[in-house]
Coordinates of N, CA and C in Angstrom, one line a residue:
X1 N 140.5 117.1 -162.1 CA 139.1 117.4 -161.5 C 139.1 117.4 -160.0
X2 N 138.4 118.3 -159.4 CA 138.3 118.3 -158.0 C 137.4 117.1 -157.5
X3 N 137.8 116.4 -156.5 CA 137.0 115.3 -156.0 C 135.7 115.7 -155.3
X4 N 134.6 115.0 -155.5 CA 133.4 115.3 -155.0 C 133.3 115.1 -153.5
X5 N 132.3 115.6 -152.8 CA 132.1 115.4 -151.4 C 131.3 114.1 -151.1
X6 N 131.6 113.5 -150.0 CA 131.0 112.3 -149.6 C 130.3 112.5 -148.3
X7 N 128.9 112.3 -148.4 CA 128.0 112.6 -147.3 C 127.2 111.4 -146.9
X8 N 127.2 111.1 -145.5 CA 126.4 110.0 -145.0 C 125.3 110.5 -144.1
X9 N 124.1 110.0 -144.3 CA 123.0 110.3 -143.4 C 122.6 109.1 -142.6
X10 N 122.5 109.4 -141.3 CA 122.3 108.3 -140.3 C 121.1 108.5 -139.4
X11 N 120.7 107.5 -138.7 CA 119.6 107.5 -137.7 C 119.0 106.2 -137.5
X12 N 118.1 106.2 -136.5 CA 117.4 104.9 -136.3 C 116.4 104.7 -137.4
X13 N 115.7 103.5 -137.4 CA 114.7 103.2 -138.3 C 113.5 104.1 -138.1
X14 N 113.1 104.8 -139.1 CA 112.0 105.8 -139.0 C 112.6 107.2 -138.8
X15 N 113.9 107.4 -138.8 CA 114.4 108.7 -138.6 C 114.3 109.6 -139.9
X16 N 114.0 109.0 -141.0 CA 113.9 109.7 -142.2 C 115.1 109.8 -143.1
X17 N 116.0 108.9 -142.9 CA 117.3 109.0 -143.6 C 117.0 108.8 -145.1
X18 N 116.2 107.8 -145.5 CA 115.9 107.5 -146.9 C 115.3 108.8 -147.6
X19 N 114.2 109.3 -147.0 CA 113.5 110.4 -147.5 C 114.4 111.7 -147.6
X20 N 115.2 111.9 -146.6 CA 116.0 113.1 -146.6 C 117.2 113.0 -147.5
X21 N 117.7 111.8 -147.6 CA 118.9 111.6 -148.6 C 118.3 111.9 -150.0
X22 N 117.2 111.4 -150.4 CA 116.6 111.6 -151.7 C 116.3 113.1 -151.9
X23 N 115.8 113.8 -150.9 CA 115.5 115.2 -151.1 C 116.7 116.0 -151.2
X24 N 117.7 115.7 -150.4 CA 119.0 116.4 -150.5 C 119.6 116.3 -151.9
X25 N 119.6 115.0 -152.4 CA 120.2 114.8 -153.7 C 119.4 115.6 -154.8
X26 N 118.1 115.6 -154.7 CA 117.3 116.4 -155.7 C 117.6 117.8 -155.6
X27 N 117.8 118.4 -154.4 CA 118.0 119.8 -154.2 C 119.4 120.2 -154.8
X28 N 120.4 119.4 -154.6 CA 121.7 119.7 -155.1 C 121.7 119.6 -156.6
X29 N 121.0 118.7 -157.1 CA 120.9 118.6 -158.6 C 120.3 119.8 -159.2
X30 N 119.3 120.4 -158.5 CA 118.7 121.6 -159.0 C 119.7 122.8 -159.0
X31 N 120.7 122.7 -158.1 CA 121.7 123.7 -158.1 C 122.8 123.5 -159.2
X32 N 122.6 122.4 -160.0 CA 123.6 122.1 -161.0 C 124.7 121.3 -160.6
X33 N 124.7 120.7 -159.4 CA 125.7 119.8 -158.8 C 125.5 118.4 -159.2
X34 N 126.5 117.7 -159.8 CA 126.4 116.3 -160.1 C 126.4 115.5 -158.8
X35 N 125.3 114.6 -158.7 CA 125.1 113.9 -157.4 C 124.8 112.4 -157.7
X36 N 125.3 111.6 -156.8 CA 124.9 110.2 -156.8 C 124.3 109.8 -155.5
X37 N 123.1 109.4 -155.5 CA 122.4 108.9 -154.2 C 122.5 107.4 -154.2
X38 N 122.9 106.9 -153.0 CA 123.1 105.5 -152.8 C 122.7 105.1 -151.4
X39 N 122.9 103.9 -151.1 CA 122.4 103.4 -149.8 C 123.1 102.1 -149.3
X40 N 123.1 101.8 -148.0 CA 123.5 100.6 -147.5 C 122.4 99.9 -146.6
X41 N 122.2 98.6 -146.7 CA 122.9 97.7 -147.6 C 122.7 98.1 -149.1
X42 N 123.7 97.7 -149.9 CA 123.7 98.1 -151.3 C 122.7 97.2 -152.1
X43 N 122.7 97.5 -153.4 CA 122.0 96.6 -154.3 C 122.9 95.5 -154.9
X44 N 124.1 95.5 -154.5 CA 125.1 94.5 -154.9 C 124.9 93.2 -154.4
X45 N 125.7 92.2 -154.7 CA 125.5 90.8 -154.3 C 125.5 90.6 -152.8
X46 N 126.4 91.3 -152.1 CA 126.5 91.1 -150.7 C 125.4 91.8 -150.0
X47 N 125.1 93.0 -150.5 CA 123.9 93.8 -150.0 C 122.6 93.0 -150.1
X48 N 122.5 92.3 -151.3 CA 121.2 91.5 -151.5 C 121.1 90.4 -150.4
X49 N 122.3 89.8 -150.1 CA 122.2 88.8 -149.1 C 121.9 89.4 -147.7
X50 N 122.4 90.5 -147.4 CA 122.1 91.2 -146.1 C 120.6 91.4 -146.0
X51 N 120.0 91.9 -147.1 CA 118.6 92.2 -147.1 C 117.7 91.0 -146.8
X52 N 118.2 89.9 -147.4 CA 117.5 88.6 -147.1 C 117.6 88.2 -145.6
X53 N 118.8 88.4 -145.1 CA 119.0 88.2 -143.6 C 118.1 89.0 -142.8
X54 N 118.0 90.3 -143.1 CA 117.2 91.2 -142.3 C 115.7 90.9 -142.4
X55 N 115.3 90.4 -143.6 CA 113.9 90.0 -143.8 C 113.5 88.6 -143.4
X56 N 114.5 87.9 -142.7 CA 114.3 86.6 -142.2 C 114.2 85.5 -143.2
X57 N 114.7 85.8 -144.5 CA 114.7 84.8 -145.5 C 116.0 83.9 -145.6
X58 N 117.0 84.3 -144.8 CA 118.2 83.5 -144.6 C 118.4 83.2 -143.2
X59 N 118.5 81.9 -142.9 CA 118.7 81.5 -141.5 C 119.8 80.5 -141.5
X60 N 120.3 80.2 -140.3 CA 121.4 79.3 -140.1 C 120.9 78.3 -139.0
X61 N 121.5 77.1 -139.0 CA 121.2 76.1 -138.0 C 122.0 76.4 -136.7
X62 N 121.4 76.0 -135.6 CA 122.1 76.2 -134.3 C 121.6 75.2 -133.3
X63 N 122.1 75.1 -132.1 CA 121.7 74.2 -131.1 C 120.2 74.2 -130.8
X64 N 119.6 75.4 -131.0 CA 118.2 75.6 -130.7 C 117.3 75.6 -131.9
X65 N 117.9 75.2 -133.1 CA 117.2 75.2 -134.3 C 117.6 76.3 -135.2
X66 N 116.8 76.6 -136.2 CA 117.3 77.7 -137.1 C 117.0 79.1 -136.5
X67 N 117.9 80.0 -136.9 CA 117.9 81.3 -136.4 C 118.6 82.3 -137.4
X68 N 118.5 83.6 -137.2 CA 119.2 84.5 -138.0 C 120.7 84.4 -137.8
X69 N 121.5 84.7 -138.7 CA 123.0 84.8 -138.5 C 123.3 85.7 -137.4
X70 N 124.3 85.5 -136.6 CA 124.7 86.3 -135.4 C 125.1 87.7 -135.8
X71 N 125.2 88.5 -134.8 CA 125.6 89.9 -135.0 C 127.0 90.1 -135.6
X72 N 127.9 89.2 -135.2 CA 129.3 89.2 -135.7 C 129.3 88.9 -137.2
X73 N 128.5 87.9 -137.6 CA 128.5 87.5 -139.1 C 127.9 88.7 -139.8
X74 N 126.8 89.3 -139.3 CA 126.3 90.5 -140.0 C 127.2 91.6 -140.1
X75 N 128.0 91.9 -139.0 CA 129.0 93.0 -139.0 C 130.0 92.8 -140.1
X76 N 130.4 91.5 -140.3 CA 131.4 91.2 -141.4 C 130.8 91.4 -142.8
X77 N 129.6 91.0 -142.9 CA 128.8 91.1 -144.2 C 128.7 92.6 -144.5
X78 N 128.3 93.4 -143.5 CA 128.1 94.8 -143.8 C 129.5 95.4 -144.2
X79 N 130.6 95.0 -143.5 CA 131.9 95.6 -143.9 C 132.3 95.2 -145.3
X80 N 132.0 93.9 -145.7 CA 132.4 93.5 -147.0 C 131.5 94.3 -148.1
X81 N 130.2 94.4 -147.8 CA 129.3 95.2 -148.6 C 129.8 96.6 -148.8
X82 N 130.3 97.2 -147.7 CA 130.8 98.6 -147.7 C 132.0 98.7 -148.6
X83 N 133.0 97.8 -148.5 CA 134.2 97.9 -149.3 C 133.8 97.7 -150.8
X84 N 132.9 96.8 -151.1 CA 132.4 96.7 -152.4 C 131.7 97.9 -152.9
X85 N 130.9 98.5 -152.0 CA 130.2 99.8 -152.3 C 131.2 100.9 -152.7
X86 N 132.3 101.0 -151.9 CA 133.3 102.0 -152.2 C 134.0 101.7 -153.5
X87 N 134.4 100.5 -153.8 CA 135.1 100.2 -155.0 C 134.2 100.4 -156.3
X88 N 133.0 99.9 -156.2 CA 132.2 99.9 -157.3 C 131.4 101.2 -157.7
X89 N 131.2 101.9 -156.6 CA 130.3 103.1 -156.8 C 130.8 104.4 -156.2
X90 N 131.1 104.4 -154.9 CA 131.4 105.6 -154.2 C 132.7 106.3 -154.8
X91 N 133.8 105.6 -154.7 CA 135.1 106.2 -155.1 C 135.1 106.6 -156.5
X92 N 134.7 105.7 -157.5 CA 134.7 106.2 -158.9 C 133.9 107.5 -159.1
X93 N 132.7 107.7 -158.4 CA 132.0 108.9 -158.5 C 132.7 110.1 -157.9
X94 N 133.2 109.9 -156.8 CA 133.9 111.0 -156.1 C 135.1 111.5 -157.0
X95 N 135.8 110.5 -157.6 CA 137.0 110.9 -158.4 C 136.5 111.6 -159.6
X96 N 135.3 111.5 -160.1 CA 134.7 112.2 -161.2 C 134.1 113.5 -160.8
X97 N 134.3 113.9 -159.6 CA 133.8 115.2 -159.1 C 132.3 115.2 -158.7
X98 N 131.8 114.0 -158.5 CA 130.4 113.8 -158.1 C 130.2 113.8 -156.6
X99 N 129.2 114.5 -156.1 CA 128.9 114.4 -154.7 C 128.1 113.1 -154.5
X100 N 128.6 112.3 -153.5 CA 127.9 111.1 -153.2 C 127.2 111.2 -151.9
X101 N 125.9 110.9 -151.9 CA 125.1 110.9 -150.6 C 124.7 109.5 -150.4
X102 N 125.0 108.9 -149.2 CA 124.6 107.6 -148.9 C 123.7 107.6 -147.7
X103 N 122.6 106.8 -147.9 CA 121.7 106.6 -146.8 C 122.2 105.4 -146.0
X104 N 122.9 105.8 -144.9 CA 123.7 104.9 -144.0 C 125.1 104.5 -144.5
X105 N 125.9 104.4 -143.5 CA 127.3 104.0 -143.7 C 127.8 103.2 -142.5
X106 N 129.1 103.4 -142.1 CA 129.6 102.5 -141.0 C 129.1 102.9 -139.7
X107 N 128.6 104.2 -139.5 CA 128.0 104.5 -138.2 C 126.9 103.6 -137.9
X108 N 126.2 103.1 -138.8 CA 125.1 102.1 -138.6 C 125.6 100.8 -138.1
X109 N 126.7 100.4 -138.7 CA 127.3 99.1 -138.1 C 127.7 99.3 -136.7
X110 N 128.4 100.4 -136.4 CA 128.8 100.6 -135.0 C 127.7 100.7 -134.1
X111 N 126.6 101.3 -134.5 CA 125.4 101.5 -133.6 C 124.7 100.1 -133.5
X112 N 124.2 99.6 -134.6 CA 123.4 98.4 -134.6 C 124.1 97.2 -134.1
X113 N 125.2 96.8 -134.6 CA 125.9 95.6 -134.2 C 126.5 95.8 -132.8
X114 N 126.8 97.1 -132.5 CA 127.3 97.3 -131.1 C 126.3 97.1 -130.1
X115 N 125.0 97.6 -130.4 CA 123.9 97.5 -129.4 C 123.4 96.0 -129.3
X116 N 123.3 95.4 -130.5 CA 122.8 94.0 -130.5 C 123.8 93.0 -129.8
X117 N 125.1 93.3 -129.9 CA 126.0 92.4 -129.2 C 125.9 92.5 -127.7
X118 N 125.5 93.7 -127.2 CA 125.4 93.8 -125.7 C 126.8 94.1 -125.1
X119 N 127.8 94.3 -125.9 CA 129.2 94.5 -125.4 C 129.8 95.8 -125.9
X120 N 130.0 96.7 -125.0 CA 130.5 98.0 -125.5 C 131.9 98.0 -126.2
X121 N 132.6 97.0 -125.9 CA 134.0 96.8 -126.4 C 133.9 96.4 -127.9
X122 N 132.7 95.9 -128.3 CA 132.6 95.4 -129.7 C 132.7 96.6 -130.7
X123 N 132.4 97.8 -130.3 CA 132.5 98.9 -131.2 C 134.0 99.1 -131.8
X124 N 134.9 98.8 -131.0 CA 136.3 99.0 -131.4 C 136.6 97.9 -132.5
X125 N 136.1 96.7 -132.3 CA 136.3 95.7 -133.3 C 135.5 96.0 -134.6
X126 N 134.4 96.6 -134.5 CA 133.6 97.0 -135.7 C 134.4 98.1 -136.5
X127 N 134.9 99.0 -135.7 CA 135.8 100.1 -136.4 C 136.9 99.4 -137.1
X128 N 137.6 98.4 -136.5 CA 138.7 97.8 -137.0 C 138.4 97.1 -138.4
X129 N 137.3 96.4 -138.4 CA 137.0 95.7 -139.7 C 136.5 96.7 -140.8
X130 N 136.2 97.9 -140.4 CA 135.9 99.0 -141.4 C 137.0 100.0 -141.5
X131 N 138.2 99.6 -141.1 CA 139.3 100.6 -141.1 C 139.7 100.9 -142.5
X132 N 139.4 100.2 -143.5 CA 139.8 100.5 -144.9 C 138.7 101.3 -145.6
X133 N 137.6 101.6 -144.9 CA 136.5 102.3 -145.5 C 136.9 103.8 -145.5
X134 N 136.7 104.4 -146.7 CA 136.9 105.9 -146.8 C 136.0 106.6 -145.8
X135 N 136.5 107.7 -145.2 CA 135.7 108.4 -144.2 C 134.8 109.4 -145.0
X136 N 133.6 109.6 -144.5 CA 132.8 110.6 -145.1 C 133.3 112.0 -144.9
X137 N 133.1 112.9 -145.7 CA 133.4 114.3 -145.4 C 132.5 115.0 -144.4
X138 N 131.2 114.4 -144.4 CA 130.2 114.9 -143.4 C 129.3 113.7 -143.1
X139 N 129.0 113.5 -141.8 CA 128.0 112.5 -141.4 C 126.9 113.3 -140.7
X140 N 125.7 113.2 -141.2 CA 124.6 113.9 -140.6 C 123.7 112.9 -139.8
X141 N 123.5 113.1 -138.5 CA 122.7 112.2 -137.7 C 121.3 112.9 -137.5
X142 N 120.3 112.2 -137.9 CA 118.9 112.7 -137.7 C 118.4 112.0 -136.4
X143 N 118.5 112.9 -135.4 CA 118.1 112.4 -134.0 C 116.5 112.5 -133.9
X144 N 115.9 111.3 -133.7 CA 114.5 111.2 -133.6 C 114.1 110.4 -132.3
X145 N 113.0 110.8 -131.7 CA 112.6 110.1 -130.5 C 112.1 108.7 -130.9
X146 N 112.2 107.7 -130.1 CA 111.8 106.4 -130.5 C 110.3 106.4 -130.8
X147 N 109.5 107.2 -130.1 CA 108.0 107.3 -130.3 C 107.7 107.8 -131.7
X148 N 108.4 108.8 -132.1 CA 108.2 109.4 -133.4 C 108.6 108.4 -134.5
X149 N 109.7 107.8 -134.3 CA 110.2 106.8 -135.3 C 109.2 105.6 -135.4
X150 N 108.7 105.1 -134.3 CA 107.8 104.0 -134.2 C 106.5 104.4 -135.0
X151 N 106.0 105.6 -134.8 CA 104.8 106.0 -135.5 C 105.0 106.1 -137.0
X152 N 106.2 106.5 -137.4 CA 106.5 106.6 -138.9 C 106.7 105.2 -139.4
X153 N 107.2 104.3 -138.7 CA 107.3 102.9 -139.2 C 106.0 102.3 -139.4
X154 N 105.1 102.6 -138.5 CA 103.7 102.0 -138.6 C 103.0 102.6 -139.8
X155 N 103.2 103.9 -140.1 CA 102.5 104.5 -141.2 C 103.0 104.0 -142.5
X156 N 104.3 103.6 -142.6 CA 104.8 103.2 -143.9 C 104.4 101.7 -144.2
X157 N 104.0 101.0 -143.2 CA 103.3 99.7 -143.3 C 104.2 98.6 -143.7
X158 N 105.5 98.7 -143.7 CA 106.3 97.6 -144.2 C 106.4 96.5 -143.1
X159 N 106.7 95.3 -143.5 CA 106.9 94.2 -142.5 C 108.2 94.5 -141.8
X160 N 108.1 94.5 -140.4 CA 109.3 94.9 -139.6 C 110.5 94.0 -139.9
X161 N 111.7 94.5 -139.9 CA 112.8 93.7 -140.2 C 113.5 93.3 -138.9
X162 N 114.6 92.7 -139.0 CA 115.4 92.0 -137.8 C 115.6 93.1 -136.7
X163 N 115.8 94.3 -137.1 CA 116.3 95.3 -136.1 C 115.1 96.2 -135.6
X164 N 113.9 96.0 -136.0 CA 112.9 97.0 -135.7 C 112.1 96.7 -134.4
X165 N 112.7 96.1 -133.5 CA 112.1 95.8 -132.2 C 112.2 97.1 -131.4
X166 N 111.1 97.4 -130.7 CA 110.9 98.7 -130.1 C 112.0 99.0 -129.0
X167 N 112.3 98.1 -128.1 CA 113.3 98.4 -127.1 C 114.7 98.6 -127.7
X168 N 115.0 97.8 -128.7 CA 116.3 98.0 -129.4 C 116.4 99.4 -130.0
X169 N 115.3 99.8 -130.7 CA 115.3 101.2 -131.2 C 115.5 102.2 -130.2
X170 N 114.9 102.0 -129.0 CA 115.2 103.0 -127.9 C 116.6 103.1 -127.5
X171 N 117.3 101.9 -127.5 CA 118.7 101.9 -127.1 C 119.5 102.5 -128.2
X172 N 119.1 102.3 -129.4 CA 119.9 102.8 -130.6 C 119.7 104.4 -130.6
X173 N 118.5 104.9 -130.3 CA 118.4 106.3 -130.3 C 119.3 107.0 -129.3
X174 N 119.4 106.4 -128.1 CA 120.4 106.9 -127.1 C 121.8 106.8 -127.6
X175 N 122.2 105.7 -128.3 CA 123.5 105.6 -128.8 C 123.9 106.6 -129.8
X176 N 122.9 106.8 -130.7 CA 123.2 107.8 -131.8 C 123.4 109.2 -131.2
X177 N 122.9 109.5 -130.1 CA 123.0 110.9 -129.5 C 124.5 111.3 -129.3
X178 N 125.3 110.3 -129.0 CA 126.8 110.5 -128.8 C 127.7 109.7 -129.7
X179 N 127.2 109.4 -130.9 CA 127.9 108.4 -131.7 C 129.3 109.0 -132.2
X180 N 129.4 110.3 -132.1 CA 130.7 110.9 -132.6 C 131.9 110.4 -131.8
X181 N 131.6 109.9 -130.6 CA 132.8 109.4 -129.8 C 133.4 108.2 -130.4
X182 N 132.6 107.5 -131.2 CA 133.1 106.3 -131.9 C 133.5 106.6 -133.3
X183 N 133.5 107.9 -133.7 CA 134.0 108.3 -135.1 C 135.0 109.3 -134.9
X184 N 136.1 109.1 -134.2 CA 137.2 110.1 -134.0 C 137.7 110.7 -135.3
X185 N 137.7 112.0 -135.3 CA 138.3 112.7 -136.5 C 137.2 113.0 -137.5
X186 N 136.0 112.4 -137.4 CA 135.0 112.6 -138.5 C 134.2 113.8 -138.1
X187 N 133.7 114.5 -139.2 CA 132.9 115.6 -139.0 C 131.5 115.1 -138.9
X188 N 130.9 115.4 -137.7 CA 129.5 114.8 -137.4 C 128.6 116.0 -137.0
X189 N 127.4 116.0 -137.6 CA 126.4 117.0 -137.3 C 125.1 116.3 -136.9
X190 N 124.6 116.8 -135.8 CA 123.3 116.3 -135.4 C 122.2 117.3 -135.8
X191 N 121.0 116.8 -136.3 CA 119.9 117.6 -136.6 C 118.7 117.0 -136.0
X192 N 117.8 117.8 -135.5 CA 116.5 117.4 -134.9 C 115.6 116.8 -136.0
X193 N 115.4 115.5 -136.0 CA 114.6 114.8 -137.0 C 113.1 114.7 -136.6
X194 N 112.8 115.2 -135.4 CA 111.4 115.2 -135.0 C 110.5 116.2 -135.6
X195 N 111.2 117.3 -136.1 CA 110.4 118.4 -136.7 C 110.0 118.1 -138.1
X196 N 109.2 119.0 -138.7 CA 108.7 118.7 -140.0 C 109.8 118.5 -141.1
X197 N 109.5 117.7 -142.0 CA 110.4 117.3 -143.1 C 111.1 118.4 -143.8
X198 N 110.3 119.5 -144.1 CA 110.9 120.6 -144.8 C 111.9 121.3 -144.0
X199 N 111.8 121.5 -142.7 CA 112.7 122.2 -141.9 C 114.0 121.3 -141.7
X200 N 113.8 120.0 -141.6 CA 114.9 119.1 -141.6 C 115.8 119.2 -142.9
X201 N 115.0 119.1 -144.0 CA 115.6 119.2 -145.3 C 116.5 120.5 -145.4
X202 N 115.9 121.6 -145.0 CA 116.6 122.9 -145.0 C 117.9 122.8 -144.2
X203 N 117.9 122.1 -143.1 CA 119.1 122.0 -142.3 C 120.2 121.2 -143.0
X204 N 119.8 120.1 -143.7 CA 120.7 119.3 -144.5 C 121.3 120.1 -145.6
X205 N 120.5 120.9 -146.3 CA 121.0 121.7 -147.5 C 122.0 122.7 -146.9
X206 N 121.7 123.4 -145.8 CA 122.6 124.4 -145.3 C 123.9 123.8 -144.9
X207 N 123.8 122.5 -144.3 CA 125.1 121.9 -143.9 C 126.0 121.5 -145.0
X208 N 125.4 121.1 -146.1 CA 126.2 120.7 -147.3 C 126.7 122.0 -148.0
X209 N 125.9 123.0 -148.0 CA 126.4 124.3 -148.6 C 127.6 124.8 -147.8
X210 N 127.6 124.7 -146.5 CA 128.7 125.1 -145.7 C 129.9 124.2 -146.0
X211 N 129.8 122.9 -146.1 CA 130.8 122.1 -146.5 C 131.5 122.4 -147.8
X212 N 130.6 122.7 -148.8 CA 131.1 123.1 -150.1 C 131.8 124.4 -150.1
X213 N 131.4 125.3 -149.3 CA 132.0 126.7 -149.2 C 133.4 126.6 -148.7
X214 N 133.7 125.5 -147.9 CA 135.1 125.3 -147.4 C 136.0 124.8 -148.4
X215 N 135.4 124.3 -149.5 CA 136.3 123.7 -150.6 C 136.5 122.2 -150.5

């Protein structure tokens, strides 16, 4: 059986990655293609722990009292969750000929932990701890202005998580604009995520159809 394609959708919080990943999966299923939609952090044991960290439910003790685990701890947790994700879900589906679409992958770790650390050299370390992670066949970046993303986050009404601070999101938006330099050899496509959702969706479908046409 021919292995399925592995597609990652990326962007800042409010870029529309979750919505567009779900719409893309539904569109491909309508075309008769077997599809598995997934996300990171996962629903597995390590992913559940990460979600608790992001929601402020897991803290650690430090000199100044309790605080969230540091960026390096989070980077290692994300890498472990990713390898578990690959072993338990992504690779088995790909080997069965299923197209796998993930809402976030290691580009998120490079962007988020790289920015939070405040050290440009950290990106190389993050790449190294993810070196065993299978590369996506296509990574699609939804480039969205911080202002648009902020309004979308406000409309969805969720309690902000650890990374949804406005200035951090501005820095992340700039980082994502050129993130392909940290993903050497990967196929990376940028789409304008500021426009209406239907047009963005059409761009994703066209990109995946082009990938499939190449075999």
